Amino acid sequence: MKTELKAKFLQHILAKKKGDEGFTLIELLVVIIIIGILSAIALPSFLNQANKAKQSEAKTYTGSMNRAQQAYYLENNSFTASIGSLGLGIATQTVNYQYQAVTLTGNSVVTNQATVNLTTAPLKSYVGGVEVTNQAATSEATTIAILCEANAAMVNGGVNASAAGSQFAYTAGAPVCPTGYTTLAK
């Protein structure tokens, strides 16, 4: 009876050991391959979202500069090339962009520019323009603003804002985006 009990005890211990062996090498490889496939799908999307967040800074700053230029014109009857005079509290240079305002045509037109710092960056540049024009119906002077986004990022041959700013088309009644830019807001 003792030997029969010993044999059953040993069988019980051996059966329990087989259940505690863990994962096989093939199971681990399958899990690693699945994680690799999921990360390969998610990584480009994540990087694209990071670039969009960087670009939203420039879009917001340029739009704010446009509105501040309109307010400045109401108070001073001219635009300013000094971003500090606008009272926005924005930096003229960040990690990704450099911001500047350029007055043209005797201070009746201004171009607000967000220039990409690195020409190898996958970021788009932005140009804003504000013009003094007369309303056709009332013949009253008013300011009209426009915000433009580059069609392509700098790494894809996009135009930088400083180069496009001098090509901004100001026509009587409505500013027009430079070549290589798309209108975002008027």
Coordinates of C-alpha atoms in Angstrom, one line a residue:
M1 CA 0.0 0.0 0.0
K2 CA 2.8 2.3 0.7
T3 CA 4.4 1.9 -2.8
E4 CA 1.0 2.5 -4.4
L5 CA 0.6 5.7 -2.4
K6 CA 4.1 6.8 -3.3
A7 CA 3.4 6.2 -7.0
K8 CA 0.2 8.2 -6.9
F9 CA 1.9 11.0 -5.1
L10 CA 4.7 11.1 -7.7
Q11 CA 2.1 11.1 -10.5
H12 CA 0.4 14.0 -8.8
I13 CA 3.6 16.0 -8.5
L14 CA 4.6 15.3 -12.2
A15 CA 1.1 16.3 -13.5
K16 CA 1.3 19.5 -11.5
K17 CA 4.7 20.4 -12.9
K18 CA 3.5 20.0 -16.5
G19 CA 0.8 22.7 -15.9
D20 CA 3.3 25.2 -14.5
E21 CA 5.8 25.1 -17.5
G22 CA 4.8 28.6 -18.9
F23 CA 4.7 29.8 -22.5
T24 CA 6.3 28.1 -25.4
L25 CA 8.8 29.9 -27.7
I26 CA 6.2 29.9 -30.5
E27 CA 3.6 31.6 -28.3
L28 CA 6.0 34.3 -27.3
L29 CA 7.1 34.9 -31.0
V30 CA 3.4 35.2 -32.1
V31 CA 2.8 37.8 -29.4
I32 CA 5.9 39.8 -30.3
I33 CA 4.9 39.7 -34.0
I34 CA 1.4 41.0 -33.2
I35 CA 2.8 43.9 -31.1
G36 CA 5.2 44.7 -33.9
I37 CA 2.4 44.9 -36.5
L38 CA 0.3 47.1 -34.3
S39 CA 3.1 49.5 -33.6
A40 CA 4.0 49.7 -37.3
I41 CA 0.4 50.8 -38.0
A42 CA 0.1 53.2 -35.1
L43 CA 3.5 55.0 -35.3
P44 CA 3.0 57.0 -38.6
S45 CA -0.4 58.1 -37.3
F46 CA 1.1 59.3 -34.1
L47 CA 4.0 61.2 -35.8
N48 CA 1.5 62.9 -38.1
Q49 CA -0.6 64.0 -35.1
A50 CA 2.5 65.5 -33.5
N51 CA 3.3 67.5 -36.6
K52 CA -0.3 68.8 -36.7
A53 CA 0.0 70.0 -33.1
K54 CA 3.2 71.9 -34.0
Q55 CA 1.4 73.5 -37.0
S56 CA -1.6 74.5 -35.0
E57 CA 0.7 76.8 -32.9
A58 CA 1.7 78.6 -36.1
K59 CA -1.9 78.8 -37.4
T60 CA -3.1 80.2 -34.1
Y61 CA -0.3 82.7 -33.7
T62 CA -0.7 84.0 -37.3
G63 CA -4.5 84.3 -36.9
S64 CA -4.0 86.2 -33.7
M65 CA -1.5 88.5 -35.3
N66 CA -4.1 89.2 -38.0
R67 CA -6.8 90.1 -35.5
A68 CA -4.3 92.2 -33.4
Q69 CA -3.2 94.1 -36.5
Q70 CA -6.8 95.0 -37.2
A71 CA -7.3 96.2 -33.7
Y72 CA -4.0 98.1 -33.9
Y73 CA -5.1 99.8 -37.1
L74 CA -8.4 101.0 -35.5
E75 CA -6.4 102.7 -32.7
N76 CA -3.4 104.1 -34.7
N77 CA -4.5 104.3 -38.4
S78 CA -1.6 102.2 -39.5
F79 CA -0.2 98.7 -39.1
T80 CA 2.9 97.8 -37.2
A81 CA 5.9 95.6 -38.0
S82 CA 6.6 95.2 -34.2
I83 CA 4.9 92.1 -32.8
G84 CA 5.5 93.5 -29.3
S85 CA 3.3 96.5 -30.1
L86 CA 0.4 94.2 -30.8
G87 CA 0.2 93.2 -27.1
L88 CA -0.3 89.5 -27.8
G89 CA 2.5 88.2 -25.5
I90 CA 3.7 85.7 -28.1
A91 CA 7.4 84.9 -28.7
T92 CA 8.8 86.0 -32.0
Q93 CA 10.7 82.6 -32.2
T94 CA 9.8 79.2 -31.0
V95 CA 11.4 75.8 -31.5
N96 CA 9.6 75.2 -34.8
Y97 CA 8.7 78.7 -36.1
Q98 CA 9.8 82.3 -36.4
Y99 CA 7.2 85.0 -36.5
Q100 CA 7.4 88.4 -38.1
A101 CA 5.2 91.2 -39.4
V102 CA 6.1 93.1 -42.5
T103 CA 4.3 96.4 -43.4
L104 CA 3.9 97.3 -47.1
T105 CA 2.4 100.1 -49.2
G106 CA 2.7 103.0 -46.7
N107 CA 1.4 101.0 -43.7
S108 CA -2.0 100.2 -45.4
V109 CA -1.0 96.5 -45.8
V110 CA 0.7 94.1 -43.5
T111 CA 1.9 90.5 -43.9
N112 CA 2.1 88.3 -40.8
Q113 CA 4.4 85.3 -41.3
A114 CA 5.1 82.0 -39.6
T115 CA 8.4 80.8 -41.1
V116 CA 9.5 77.2 -40.5
N117 CA 12.9 77.3 -38.7
L118 CA 14.3 74.1 -40.2
T119 CA 13.8 73.6 -44.0
T120 CA 14.0 69.9 -43.4
A121 CA 11.1 69.9 -41.0
P122 CA 7.9 68.2 -42.0
L123 CA 5.9 71.4 -41.2
K124 CA 3.9 73.8 -43.3
S125 CA 4.4 77.6 -43.2
Y126 CA 1.6 80.1 -42.7
V127 CA 1.0 83.6 -44.0
G128 CA -1.6 86.1 -42.9
G129 CA -2.4 89.4 -44.5
V130 CA -4.4 92.4 -43.5
E131 CA -5.4 95.1 -45.9
V132 CA -7.3 98.4 -45.7
T133 CA -10.0 98.6 -48.3
N134 CA -13.3 100.4 -49.0
Q135 CA -16.6 98.6 -48.7
A136 CA -18.4 98.8 -52.0
A137 CA -21.9 99.4 -50.6
T138 CA -21.0 102.1 -48.0
S139 CA -17.6 103.4 -49.2
E140 CA -16.3 103.1 -45.7
A141 CA -12.7 102.1 -45.0
T142 CA -12.3 98.7 -43.2
T143 CA -9.7 96.1 -42.7
I144 CA -9.9 92.7 -44.3
A145 CA -7.7 89.7 -43.1
I146 CA -6.8 86.4 -44.7
L147 CA -5.0 83.4 -43.4
C148 CA -3.1 81.0 -45.8
E149 CA -1.5 77.6 -45.3
A150 CA 1.3 76.2 -47.5
N151 CA 0.2 73.4 -49.8
A152 CA 3.2 71.3 -48.9
A153 CA 5.5 70.8 -46.0
M154 CA 9.1 72.1 -46.2
V155 CA 10.6 68.6 -46.7
N156 CA 8.2 68.2 -49.7
G157 CA 9.3 71.3 -51.4
G158 CA 6.9 73.7 -49.7
V159 CA 7.3 77.5 -49.8
N160 CA 8.5 79.2 -46.6
A161 CA 6.5 82.2 -45.4
S162 CA 9.3 84.7 -45.6
A163 CA 9.7 84.0 -49.4
A164 CA 5.9 84.0 -49.9
G165 CA 5.2 87.2 -47.9
S166 CA 6.6 89.4 -50.6
Q167 CA 4.4 87.7 -53.2
F168 CA 1.2 88.3 -51.2
A169 CA -1.4 89.6 -53.7
Y170 CA -3.3 92.6 -52.3
T171 CA -6.1 93.6 -54.6
A172 CA -8.8 96.2 -53.9
G173 CA -11.3 94.6 -51.7
A174 CA -9.8 91.2 -51.0
P175 CA -6.3 89.9 -50.3
V176 CA -5.3 86.8 -52.1
C177 CA -3.0 84.0 -50.9
P178 CA 0.4 83.7 -52.5
T179 CA 1.2 81.0 -55.0
G180 CA 1.7 77.6 -53.2
Y181 CA -0.8 78.5 -50.4
T182 CA -4.4 77.7 -49.7
T183 CA -6.9 80.0 -48.0
L184 CA -7.9 78.9 -44.5
A185 CA -9.9 81.8 -43.3
K186 CA -11.0 85.3 -44.4

